[in-house]
Coordinates of C-alpha atoms in Angstrom, one line a residue:
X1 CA 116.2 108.1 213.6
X2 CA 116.4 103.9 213.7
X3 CA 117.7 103.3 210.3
X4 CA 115.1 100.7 209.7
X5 CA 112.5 103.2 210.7
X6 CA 114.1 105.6 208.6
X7 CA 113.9 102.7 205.3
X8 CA 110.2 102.0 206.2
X9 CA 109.3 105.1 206.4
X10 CA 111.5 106.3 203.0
X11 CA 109.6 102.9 201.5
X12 CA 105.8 104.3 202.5
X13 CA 106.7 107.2 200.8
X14 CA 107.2 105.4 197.4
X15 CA 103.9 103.5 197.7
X16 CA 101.8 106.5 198.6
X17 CA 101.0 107.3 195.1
X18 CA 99.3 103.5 194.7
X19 CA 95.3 103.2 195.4
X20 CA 94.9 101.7 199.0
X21 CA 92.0 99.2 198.9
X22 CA 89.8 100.3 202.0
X23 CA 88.4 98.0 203.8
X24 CA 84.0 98.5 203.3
X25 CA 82.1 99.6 206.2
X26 CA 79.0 97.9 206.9
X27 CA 78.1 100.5 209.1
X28 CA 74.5 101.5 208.9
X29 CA 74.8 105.5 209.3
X30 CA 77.9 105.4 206.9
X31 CA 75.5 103.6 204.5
X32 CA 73.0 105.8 204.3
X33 CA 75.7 108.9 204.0
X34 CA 77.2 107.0 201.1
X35 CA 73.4 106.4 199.1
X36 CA 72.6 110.1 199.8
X37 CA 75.4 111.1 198.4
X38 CA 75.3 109.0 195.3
X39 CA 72.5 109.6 194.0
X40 CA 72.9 106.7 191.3
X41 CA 70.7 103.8 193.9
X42 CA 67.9 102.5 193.3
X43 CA 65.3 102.8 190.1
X44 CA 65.8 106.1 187.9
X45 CA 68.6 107.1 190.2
X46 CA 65.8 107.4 193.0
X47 CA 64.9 105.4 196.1
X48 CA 63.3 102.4 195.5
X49 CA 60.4 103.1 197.8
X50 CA 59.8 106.6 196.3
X51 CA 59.8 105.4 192.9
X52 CA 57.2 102.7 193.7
X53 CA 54.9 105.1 195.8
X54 CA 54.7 107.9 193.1
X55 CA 54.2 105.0 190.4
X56 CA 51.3 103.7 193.1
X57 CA 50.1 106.7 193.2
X58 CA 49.5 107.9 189.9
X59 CA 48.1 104.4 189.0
X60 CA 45.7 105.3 192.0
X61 CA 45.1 108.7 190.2
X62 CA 44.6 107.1 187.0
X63 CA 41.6 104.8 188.4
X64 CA 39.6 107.8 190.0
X65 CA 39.9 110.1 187.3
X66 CA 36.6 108.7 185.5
X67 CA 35.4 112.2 183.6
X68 CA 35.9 113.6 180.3
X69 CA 38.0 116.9 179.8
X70 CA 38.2 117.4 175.9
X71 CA 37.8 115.7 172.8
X72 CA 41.1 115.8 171.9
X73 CA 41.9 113.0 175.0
X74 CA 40.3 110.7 172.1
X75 CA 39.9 111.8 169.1
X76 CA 43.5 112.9 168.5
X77 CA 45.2 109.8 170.4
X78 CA 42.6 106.6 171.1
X79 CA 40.5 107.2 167.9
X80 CA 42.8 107.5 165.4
X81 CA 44.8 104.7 167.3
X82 CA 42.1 102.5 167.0
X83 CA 41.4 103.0 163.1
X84 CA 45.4 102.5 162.4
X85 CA 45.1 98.7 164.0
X86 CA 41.6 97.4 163.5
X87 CA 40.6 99.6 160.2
X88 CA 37.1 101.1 161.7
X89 CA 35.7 104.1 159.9
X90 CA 36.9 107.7 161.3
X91 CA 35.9 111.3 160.8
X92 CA 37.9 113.4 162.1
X93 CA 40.9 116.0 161.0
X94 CA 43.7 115.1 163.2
X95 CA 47.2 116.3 163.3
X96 CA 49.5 113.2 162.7
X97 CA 50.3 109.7 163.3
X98 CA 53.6 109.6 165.5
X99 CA 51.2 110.2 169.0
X100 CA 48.8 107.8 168.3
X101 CA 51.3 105.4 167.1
X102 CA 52.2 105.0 170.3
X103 CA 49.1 103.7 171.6
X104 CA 47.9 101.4 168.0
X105 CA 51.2 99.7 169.2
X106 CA 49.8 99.1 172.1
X107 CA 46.7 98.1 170.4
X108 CA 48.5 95.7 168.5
X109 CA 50.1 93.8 170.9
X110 CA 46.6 92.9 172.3
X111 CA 45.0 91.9 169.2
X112 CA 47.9 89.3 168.7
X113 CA 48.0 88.5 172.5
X114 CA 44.0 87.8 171.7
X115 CA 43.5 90.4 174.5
X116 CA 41.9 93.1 172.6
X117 CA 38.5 93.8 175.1
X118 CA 37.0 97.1 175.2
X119 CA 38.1 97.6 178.6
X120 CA 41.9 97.3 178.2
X121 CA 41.9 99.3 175.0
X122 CA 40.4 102.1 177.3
X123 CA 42.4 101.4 180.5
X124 CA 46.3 100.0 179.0
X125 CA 47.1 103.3 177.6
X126 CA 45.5 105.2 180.3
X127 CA 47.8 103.3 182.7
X128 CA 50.6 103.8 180.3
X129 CA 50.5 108.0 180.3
X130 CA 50.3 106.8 184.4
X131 CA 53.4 105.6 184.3
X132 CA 55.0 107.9 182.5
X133 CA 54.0 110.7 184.2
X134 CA 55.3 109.0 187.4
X135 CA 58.8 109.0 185.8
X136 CA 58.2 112.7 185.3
X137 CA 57.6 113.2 188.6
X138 CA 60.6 111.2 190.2
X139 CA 63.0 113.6 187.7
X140 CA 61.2 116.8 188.9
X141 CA 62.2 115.9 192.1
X142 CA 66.2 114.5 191.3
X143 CA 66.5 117.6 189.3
X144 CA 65.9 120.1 192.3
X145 CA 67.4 117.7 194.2
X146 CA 70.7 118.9 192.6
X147 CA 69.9 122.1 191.9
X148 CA 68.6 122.7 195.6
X149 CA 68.7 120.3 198.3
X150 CA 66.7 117.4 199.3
X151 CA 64.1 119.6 201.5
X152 CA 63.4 122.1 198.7
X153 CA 62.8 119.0 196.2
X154 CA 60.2 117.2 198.7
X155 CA 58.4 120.4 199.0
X156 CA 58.5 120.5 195.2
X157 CA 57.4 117.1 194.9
X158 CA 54.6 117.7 197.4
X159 CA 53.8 120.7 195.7
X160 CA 53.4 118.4 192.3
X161 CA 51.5 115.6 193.9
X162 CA 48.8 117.5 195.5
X163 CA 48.2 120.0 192.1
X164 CA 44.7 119.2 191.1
X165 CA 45.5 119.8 187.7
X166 CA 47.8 118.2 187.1
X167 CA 45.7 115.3 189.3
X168 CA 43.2 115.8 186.1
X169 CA 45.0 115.8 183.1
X170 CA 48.1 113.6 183.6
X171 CA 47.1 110.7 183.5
X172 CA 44.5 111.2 179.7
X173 CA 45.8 110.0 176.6
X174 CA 46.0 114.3 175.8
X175 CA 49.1 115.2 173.4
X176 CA 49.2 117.6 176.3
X177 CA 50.1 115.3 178.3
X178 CA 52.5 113.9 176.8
X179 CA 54.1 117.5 175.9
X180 CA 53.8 117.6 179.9
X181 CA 55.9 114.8 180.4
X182 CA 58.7 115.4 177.6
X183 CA 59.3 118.5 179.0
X184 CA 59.7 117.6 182.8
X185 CA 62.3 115.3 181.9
X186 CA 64.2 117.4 178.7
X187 CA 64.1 119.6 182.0
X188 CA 66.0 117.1 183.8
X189 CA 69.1 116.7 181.1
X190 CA 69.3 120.7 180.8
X191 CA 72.3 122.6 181.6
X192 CA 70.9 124.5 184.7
X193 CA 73.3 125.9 186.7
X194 CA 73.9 123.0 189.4
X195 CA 72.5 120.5 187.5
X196 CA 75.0 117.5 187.3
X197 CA 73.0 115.4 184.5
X198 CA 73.1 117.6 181.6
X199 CA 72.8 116.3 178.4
X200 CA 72.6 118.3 175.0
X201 CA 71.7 115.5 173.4
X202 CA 69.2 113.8 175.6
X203 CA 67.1 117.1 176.5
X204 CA 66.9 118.3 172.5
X205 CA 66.1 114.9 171.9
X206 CA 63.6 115.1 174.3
X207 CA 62.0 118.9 173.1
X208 CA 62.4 117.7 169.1
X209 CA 59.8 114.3 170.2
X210 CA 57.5 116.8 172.2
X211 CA 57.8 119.5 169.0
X212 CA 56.7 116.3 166.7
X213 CA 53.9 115.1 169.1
X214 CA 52.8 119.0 169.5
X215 CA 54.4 121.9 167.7
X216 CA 53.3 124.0 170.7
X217 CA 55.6 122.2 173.1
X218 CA 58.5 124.2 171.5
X219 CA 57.1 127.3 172.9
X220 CA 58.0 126.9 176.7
X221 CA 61.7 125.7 175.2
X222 CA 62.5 129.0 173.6
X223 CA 63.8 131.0 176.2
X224 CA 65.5 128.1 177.8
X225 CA 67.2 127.1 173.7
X226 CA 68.3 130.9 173.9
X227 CA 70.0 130.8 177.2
X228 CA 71.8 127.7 176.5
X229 CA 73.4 128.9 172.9
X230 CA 74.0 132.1 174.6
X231 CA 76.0 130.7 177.3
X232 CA 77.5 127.7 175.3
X233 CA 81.5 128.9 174.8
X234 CA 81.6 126.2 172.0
X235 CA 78.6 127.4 169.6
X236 CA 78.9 126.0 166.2
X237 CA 79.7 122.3 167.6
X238 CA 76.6 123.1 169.7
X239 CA 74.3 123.4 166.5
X240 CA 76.2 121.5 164.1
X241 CA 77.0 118.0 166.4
X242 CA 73.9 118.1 168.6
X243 CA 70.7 120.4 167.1
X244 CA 70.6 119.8 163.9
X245 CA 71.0 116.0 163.5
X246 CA 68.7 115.4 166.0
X247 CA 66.1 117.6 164.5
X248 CA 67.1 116.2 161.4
X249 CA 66.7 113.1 163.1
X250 CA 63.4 113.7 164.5
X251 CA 61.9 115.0 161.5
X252 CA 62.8 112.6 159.0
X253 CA 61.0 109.5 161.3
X254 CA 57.7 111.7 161.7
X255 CA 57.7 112.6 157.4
X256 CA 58.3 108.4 157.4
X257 CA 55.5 107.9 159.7
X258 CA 53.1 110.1 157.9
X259 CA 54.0 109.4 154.4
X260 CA 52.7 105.4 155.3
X261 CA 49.9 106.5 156.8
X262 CA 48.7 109.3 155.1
X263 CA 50.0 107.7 151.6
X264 CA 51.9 110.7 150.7
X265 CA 54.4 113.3 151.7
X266 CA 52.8 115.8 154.8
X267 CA 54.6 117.8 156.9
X268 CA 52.0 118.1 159.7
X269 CA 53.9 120.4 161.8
X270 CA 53.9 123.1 159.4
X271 CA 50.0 122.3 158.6
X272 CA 49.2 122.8 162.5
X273 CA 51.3 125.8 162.8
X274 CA 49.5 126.9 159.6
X275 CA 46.1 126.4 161.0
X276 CA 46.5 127.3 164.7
X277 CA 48.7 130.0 163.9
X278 CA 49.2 131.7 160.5
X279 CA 45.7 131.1 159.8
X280 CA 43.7 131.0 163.3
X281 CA 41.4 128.9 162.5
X282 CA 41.0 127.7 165.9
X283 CA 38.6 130.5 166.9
X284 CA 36.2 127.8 165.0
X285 CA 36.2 125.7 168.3
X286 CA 36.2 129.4 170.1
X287 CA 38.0 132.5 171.1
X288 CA 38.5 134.4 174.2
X289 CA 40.3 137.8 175.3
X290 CA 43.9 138.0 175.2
X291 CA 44.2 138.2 179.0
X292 CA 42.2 135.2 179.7
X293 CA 45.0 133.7 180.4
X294 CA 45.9 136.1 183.1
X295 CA 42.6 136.6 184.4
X296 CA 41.6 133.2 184.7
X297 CA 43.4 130.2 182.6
X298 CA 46.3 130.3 185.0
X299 CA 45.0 131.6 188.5
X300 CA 42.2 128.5 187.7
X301 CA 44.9 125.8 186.7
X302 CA 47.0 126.8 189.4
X303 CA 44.4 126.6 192.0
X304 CA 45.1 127.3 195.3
X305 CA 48.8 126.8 194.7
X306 CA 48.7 130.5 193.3
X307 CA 50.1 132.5 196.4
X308 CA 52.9 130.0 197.3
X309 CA 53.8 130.5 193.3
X310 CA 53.7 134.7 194.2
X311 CA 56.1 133.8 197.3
X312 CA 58.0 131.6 195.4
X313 CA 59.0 133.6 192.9
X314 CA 60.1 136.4 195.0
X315 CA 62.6 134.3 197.1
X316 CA 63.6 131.5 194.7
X317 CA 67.2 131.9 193.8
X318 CA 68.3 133.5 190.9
X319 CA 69.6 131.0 188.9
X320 CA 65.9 129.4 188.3
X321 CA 65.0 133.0 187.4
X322 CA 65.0 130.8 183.7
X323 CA 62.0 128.8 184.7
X324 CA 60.4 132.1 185.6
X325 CA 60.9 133.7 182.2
X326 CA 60.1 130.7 180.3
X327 CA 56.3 130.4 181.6
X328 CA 55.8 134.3 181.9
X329 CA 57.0 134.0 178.0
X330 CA 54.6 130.9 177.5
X331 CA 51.5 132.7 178.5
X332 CA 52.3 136.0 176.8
X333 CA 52.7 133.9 173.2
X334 CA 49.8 132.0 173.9
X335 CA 47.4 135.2 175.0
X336 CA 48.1 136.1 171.3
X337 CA 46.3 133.2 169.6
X338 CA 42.1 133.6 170.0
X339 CA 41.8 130.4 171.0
X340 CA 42.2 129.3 174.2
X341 CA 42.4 126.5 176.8
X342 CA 43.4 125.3 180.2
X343 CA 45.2 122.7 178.8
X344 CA 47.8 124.8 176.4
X345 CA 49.6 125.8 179.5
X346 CA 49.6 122.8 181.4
X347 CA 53.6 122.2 180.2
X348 CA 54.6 125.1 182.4
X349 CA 52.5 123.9 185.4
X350 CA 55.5 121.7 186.8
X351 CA 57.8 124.8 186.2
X352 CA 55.2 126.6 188.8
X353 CA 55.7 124.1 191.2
X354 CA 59.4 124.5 191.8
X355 CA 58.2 128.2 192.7
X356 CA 55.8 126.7 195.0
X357 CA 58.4 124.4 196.4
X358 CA 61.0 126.6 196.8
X359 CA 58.0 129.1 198.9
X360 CA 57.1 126.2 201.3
X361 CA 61.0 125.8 202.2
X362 CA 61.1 129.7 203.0
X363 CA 58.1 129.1 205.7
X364 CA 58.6 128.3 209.3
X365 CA 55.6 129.6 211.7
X366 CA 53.3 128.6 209.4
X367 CA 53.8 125.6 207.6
X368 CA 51.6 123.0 208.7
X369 CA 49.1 125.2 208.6
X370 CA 49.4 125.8 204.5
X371 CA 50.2 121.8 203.5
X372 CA 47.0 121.3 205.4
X373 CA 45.0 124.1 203.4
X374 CA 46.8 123.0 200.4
X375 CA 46.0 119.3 200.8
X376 CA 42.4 119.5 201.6
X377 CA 41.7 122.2 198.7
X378 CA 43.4 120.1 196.2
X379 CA 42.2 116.7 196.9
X380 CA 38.7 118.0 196.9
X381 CA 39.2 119.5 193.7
X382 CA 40.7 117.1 192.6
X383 CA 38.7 114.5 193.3
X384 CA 35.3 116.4 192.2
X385 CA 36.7 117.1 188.7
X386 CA 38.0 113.4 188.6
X387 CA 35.0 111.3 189.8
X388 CA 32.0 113.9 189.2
X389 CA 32.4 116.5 186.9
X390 CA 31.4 115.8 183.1
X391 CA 31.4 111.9 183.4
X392 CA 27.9 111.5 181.4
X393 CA 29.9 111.1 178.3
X394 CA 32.3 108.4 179.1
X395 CA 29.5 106.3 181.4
X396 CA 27.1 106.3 178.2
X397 CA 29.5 104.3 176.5
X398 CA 29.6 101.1 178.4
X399 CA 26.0 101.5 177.8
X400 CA 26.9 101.1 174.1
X401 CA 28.9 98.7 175.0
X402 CA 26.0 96.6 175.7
X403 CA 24.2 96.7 172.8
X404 CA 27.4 95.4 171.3
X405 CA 26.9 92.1 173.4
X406 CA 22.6 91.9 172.3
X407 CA 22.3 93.2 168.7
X408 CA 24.9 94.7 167.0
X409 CA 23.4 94.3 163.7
X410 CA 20.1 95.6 164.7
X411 CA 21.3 98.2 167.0
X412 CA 22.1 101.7 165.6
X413 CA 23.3 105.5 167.3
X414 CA 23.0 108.7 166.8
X415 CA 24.6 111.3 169.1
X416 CA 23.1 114.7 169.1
X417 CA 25.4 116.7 171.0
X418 CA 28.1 118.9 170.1
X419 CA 30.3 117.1 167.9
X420 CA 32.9 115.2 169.3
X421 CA 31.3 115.3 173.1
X422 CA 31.6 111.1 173.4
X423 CA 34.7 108.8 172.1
X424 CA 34.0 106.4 169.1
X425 CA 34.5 102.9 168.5
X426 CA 37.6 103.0 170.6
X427 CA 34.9 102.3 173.6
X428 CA 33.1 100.0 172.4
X429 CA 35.2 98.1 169.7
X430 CA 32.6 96.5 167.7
X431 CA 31.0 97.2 163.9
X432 CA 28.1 99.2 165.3
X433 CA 26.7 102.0 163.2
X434 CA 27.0 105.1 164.9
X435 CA 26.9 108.6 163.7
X436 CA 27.9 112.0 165.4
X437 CA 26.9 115.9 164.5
X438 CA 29.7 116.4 162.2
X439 CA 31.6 120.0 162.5
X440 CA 34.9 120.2 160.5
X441 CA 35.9 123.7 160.2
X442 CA 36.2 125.6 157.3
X443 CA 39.0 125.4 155.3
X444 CA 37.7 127.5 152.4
X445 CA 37.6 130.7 153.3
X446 CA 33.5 131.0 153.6
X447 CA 32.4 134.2 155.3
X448 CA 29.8 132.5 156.4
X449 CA 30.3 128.8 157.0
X450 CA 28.3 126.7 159.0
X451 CA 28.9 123.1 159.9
X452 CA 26.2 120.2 160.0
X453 CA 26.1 120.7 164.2
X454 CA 25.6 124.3 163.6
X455 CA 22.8 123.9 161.6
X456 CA 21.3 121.2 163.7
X457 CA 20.8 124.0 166.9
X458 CA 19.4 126.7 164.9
X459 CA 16.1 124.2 164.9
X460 CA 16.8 120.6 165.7
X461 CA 13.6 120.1 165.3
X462 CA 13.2 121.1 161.8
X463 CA 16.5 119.4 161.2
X464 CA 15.2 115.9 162.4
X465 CA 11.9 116.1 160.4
X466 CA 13.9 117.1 157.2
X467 CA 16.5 114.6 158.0
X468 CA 14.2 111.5 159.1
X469 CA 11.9 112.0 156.6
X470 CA 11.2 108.0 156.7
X471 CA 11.0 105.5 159.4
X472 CA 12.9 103.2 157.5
X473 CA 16.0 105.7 158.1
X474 CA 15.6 106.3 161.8
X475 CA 18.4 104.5 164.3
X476 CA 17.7 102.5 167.3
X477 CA 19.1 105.0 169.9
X478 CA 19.5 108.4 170.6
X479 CA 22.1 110.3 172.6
X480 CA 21.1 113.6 173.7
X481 CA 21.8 116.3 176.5
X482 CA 18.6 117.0 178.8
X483 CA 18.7 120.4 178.1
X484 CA 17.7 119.2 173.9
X485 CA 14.9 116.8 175.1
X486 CA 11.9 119.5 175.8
X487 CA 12.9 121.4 172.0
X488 CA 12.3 117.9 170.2
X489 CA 10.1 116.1 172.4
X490 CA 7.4 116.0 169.6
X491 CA 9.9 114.2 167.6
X492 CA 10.9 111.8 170.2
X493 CA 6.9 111.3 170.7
X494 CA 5.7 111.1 167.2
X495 CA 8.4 108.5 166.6
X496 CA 8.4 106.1 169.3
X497 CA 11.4 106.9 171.8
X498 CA 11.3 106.1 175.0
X499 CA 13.8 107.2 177.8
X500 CA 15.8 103.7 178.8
X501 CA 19.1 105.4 180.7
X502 CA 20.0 108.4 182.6
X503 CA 23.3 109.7 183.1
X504 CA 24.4 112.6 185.5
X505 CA 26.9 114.4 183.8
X506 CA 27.8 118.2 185.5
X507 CA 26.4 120.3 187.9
X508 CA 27.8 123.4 185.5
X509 CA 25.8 123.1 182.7
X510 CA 27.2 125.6 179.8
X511 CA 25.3 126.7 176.8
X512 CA 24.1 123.4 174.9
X513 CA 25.6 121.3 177.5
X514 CA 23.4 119.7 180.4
X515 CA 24.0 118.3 183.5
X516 CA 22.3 115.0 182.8
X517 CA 23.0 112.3 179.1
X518 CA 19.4 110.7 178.1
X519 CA 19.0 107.4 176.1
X520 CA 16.4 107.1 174.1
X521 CA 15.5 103.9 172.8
X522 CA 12.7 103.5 169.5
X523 CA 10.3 101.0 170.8
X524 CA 10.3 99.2 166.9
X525 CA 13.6 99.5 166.3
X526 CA 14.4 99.8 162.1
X527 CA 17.7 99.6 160.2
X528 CA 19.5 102.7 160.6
X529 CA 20.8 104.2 157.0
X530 CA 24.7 105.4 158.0

């Protein structure tokens, strides 16, 4: 060998070990390789453009979901929001301040912005759950994005932006909701086999906020809290460095939220655990069998979804087997409490969609053919429960709204429907005097307790007569269901009331529920005794 061959060569050997700076290829194709396989572009880690079309479209979904669900969208969030900021009267039992905290901050940023109208206190927070549920979305679809690859997670993404329930709920100012949203992305920091962004830290942050928001929320968690200190080689640092100071955390801020607010020491985890649980005292607000849930809350909630979910969970790999167990463990737990509702088991709902995902993957022949079916089913659904069904409630109050502008002073209502069926003044924010069928349940122990609604509908007409003994006492307006306006029609005639609104409401009318909201307006309109 040439000898200065031989010394260059002997010299390149030294240097070897150094970094070579390479020189960057502007190549298109070796672009795109290099962002895919990244992961870290973009906004939340995401492309750009698929961030800003899920945030698009949940701001869409937020504008035509114009219906009520349950009074808890208001009267555990908006209500009690409202009354924190701007001091108006409330009456209603409500499980803590750290939710609606979020939203009286939001309230308070637009009294001092001089901003405060009715219509962004209604729509602000509404666009705020938006946008977080969008974020929710974007990590559902990074996390099976790792755990999978990228076709799986834009099935599972598909399979989440086309559920008509989750279309309905996520963007309402629900603690449900919010539980929702916690959940997906505590998901997304979990140690799941494959997953390359876990955090102990982040998702028991994440699962102690949701916990504090909604003691429920742990319930999906404790399968998944099991597996992980199961599996965890280093077990004491696991509970001593990272779940218990963040629950002590966690904790402490809600007891220093609820002591200002409530003006003493509560723990209203433990009271909402105590009620809902220990006690049961949510059969007040009604109770089903234990396999509604089976029967009906999840095949309904799931929709047309439910056979891809079937599929799904028969060829999914095994290591999301967890997901499985966690909302097969979430129904089971909540088929053992009395009281039931679609919403309860809307946390697990995203889980069920990485089943569905994972099913449209696994077809070939027939693919088109079920996105199409599972398109068209959902955005009909979607869009009847959104624009249609049970919107009476929520389009009366911008009639309210109006006597805000004319007479406040003069102007007085009276809702009788079951209690709770409207929002308050966090729809019309102004000092009008309005009064509702109250029905707080019974915290004594009575064997036979029966609120002030109950008693109204075992003979509202007898109960209006006894309870409007004098004109001078009677309000301006009343707010009724149709199906209450042929029972106390002589009281509507013998007192002056005239019909001045319609409002459709549902086609599904259910027990004292109608499909239609009447106004009824007293021709000589008296001061109204609160």
């Amino acid at each position: 060998m040439d000898p200065e061959r031989s010394l260059a060569f002997r010299g390149f050997q030294k240097r070897s070990p150094e970094k070579v700076k390479l020189r960057k290829r502007k190549s298109a194709l070796y672009a795109g390789a290099q962002d895919q396989g990244s992961g870290g572009r973009g906004l939340l880690g995401e492309n750009t453009y698929l961030v800003l079309l899920t945030v698009a479209f949940r701001v869409l979904n937020c504008a035509l979901v114009q219906t009520s669900f349950v009074p808890d969208e208001y009267w555990q969030s908006l209500e009690v929001a409202h009354r924190m900021v701007f001091k108006y009267p409330l009456q209603f039992l409500f499980q803590g301040y750290t939710y609606p905290l979020i939203f009286a901050s939001i309230y308070k940023i637009l009294y001092l912005l001089g901003k405060d109208s009715v219509q962004l206190l209604i729509w602000i927070p509404r666009l705020g759950q938006a946008l977080l549920s969008a974020v929710a979305d974007v990590r559902l679809y990074s996390l099976m994005k790792q755990l999978e690859n990228q076709e799986v997670a834009r099935w599972v993404f598909f399979c989440q932006l086309t559920s008509w329930f989750t279309w309905y709920c996520c963007t309402r100012t629900l603690t449900n909701t919010m539980e929702t949203v916690l959940t997906i992305i505590a998901l997304f920091y979990y140690p799941l086999e494959g997953s390359k962004t876990r955090s102990s830290v982040k998702y028991s942050s994440l699962v102690a906020l949701a916990f504090l928001i909604r003691p429920t929320a742990v319930i999906p968690w404790v399968p998944l809290l099991l597996r992980h200190f199961w599996q965890e080689q280093s077990k004491l640092n696991l509970l001593l460095h990272h779940f218990l100071p963040v629950g002590f955390v966690t904790l402490s801020l809600s007891l220093m939220i609820d002591r200002i607010f409530f003006g003493q020491w509560t723990l209203v985890q433990f009271n909402f655990l105590k009620f809902n649980v220990l006690q049961n005292l949510g059969t007040f607000y009604g109770s089903h069998p234990w396999h509604w849930y089976f029967s009906q809350g999840f095949p309904v909630v799931l929709g047309t979804h439910l056979p891809f979910f079937v599929h799904g969970c028969l060829r999914a790999p095994k290591r999301l087997q967890t997901l499985l167990l966690a909302v097969l463990w979430t129904l089971l737990v909540y088929s053992m409490l009395g009281h039931k509702e679609f919403r309860f088991i809307y946390p697990v709902v995203p889980f069920c969609m990485v089943f569905c995902g994972c099913s449209l993957a696994q077809l070939k022949t027939h693919r088109k053919a079920a996105l199409g079916f599972l398109l068209l089913s959902n955005t009909s659904l979607a869009l009847y429960t959104g624009l249609v069904h049970q919107r009476g409630t929520l389009d009366v109050m911008s009639h309210i709204q109006k006597l805000c502008q004319d007479r406040p002073s003069k102007a007085s209502v009276f809702v009788m429907m079951p209690c709770h069926s409207t929002p308050h003044y966090s729809h019309i924010h102004c000092p009008l005097a309005m009064r509702f069928l109250q029905c707080p349940p019974d915290l004594t122990g009575k064997t036979h307790y029966l609120d002030e609604a109950g008693m109204f509908y075992l003979n509202p007409l007898h109960w209006l007569h006894q309870e409007f003994q004098h004109n001078t006492s009677l309000p301006s307006h009343l707010i009724i269901f149709n199906v209450l306006e042929k029972e106390i029609s002589a009281f509507l005639i013998s007192r002056n009331y005239e019909k001045t609104a319609v409002f459709f409401h549902t086609h599904l009318p259910e027990g004292r529920t109608g499909s239609h909201v009447y106004v009824y307006e007293r021709k000589s309109n008296e001061k109204f005794n609160r």
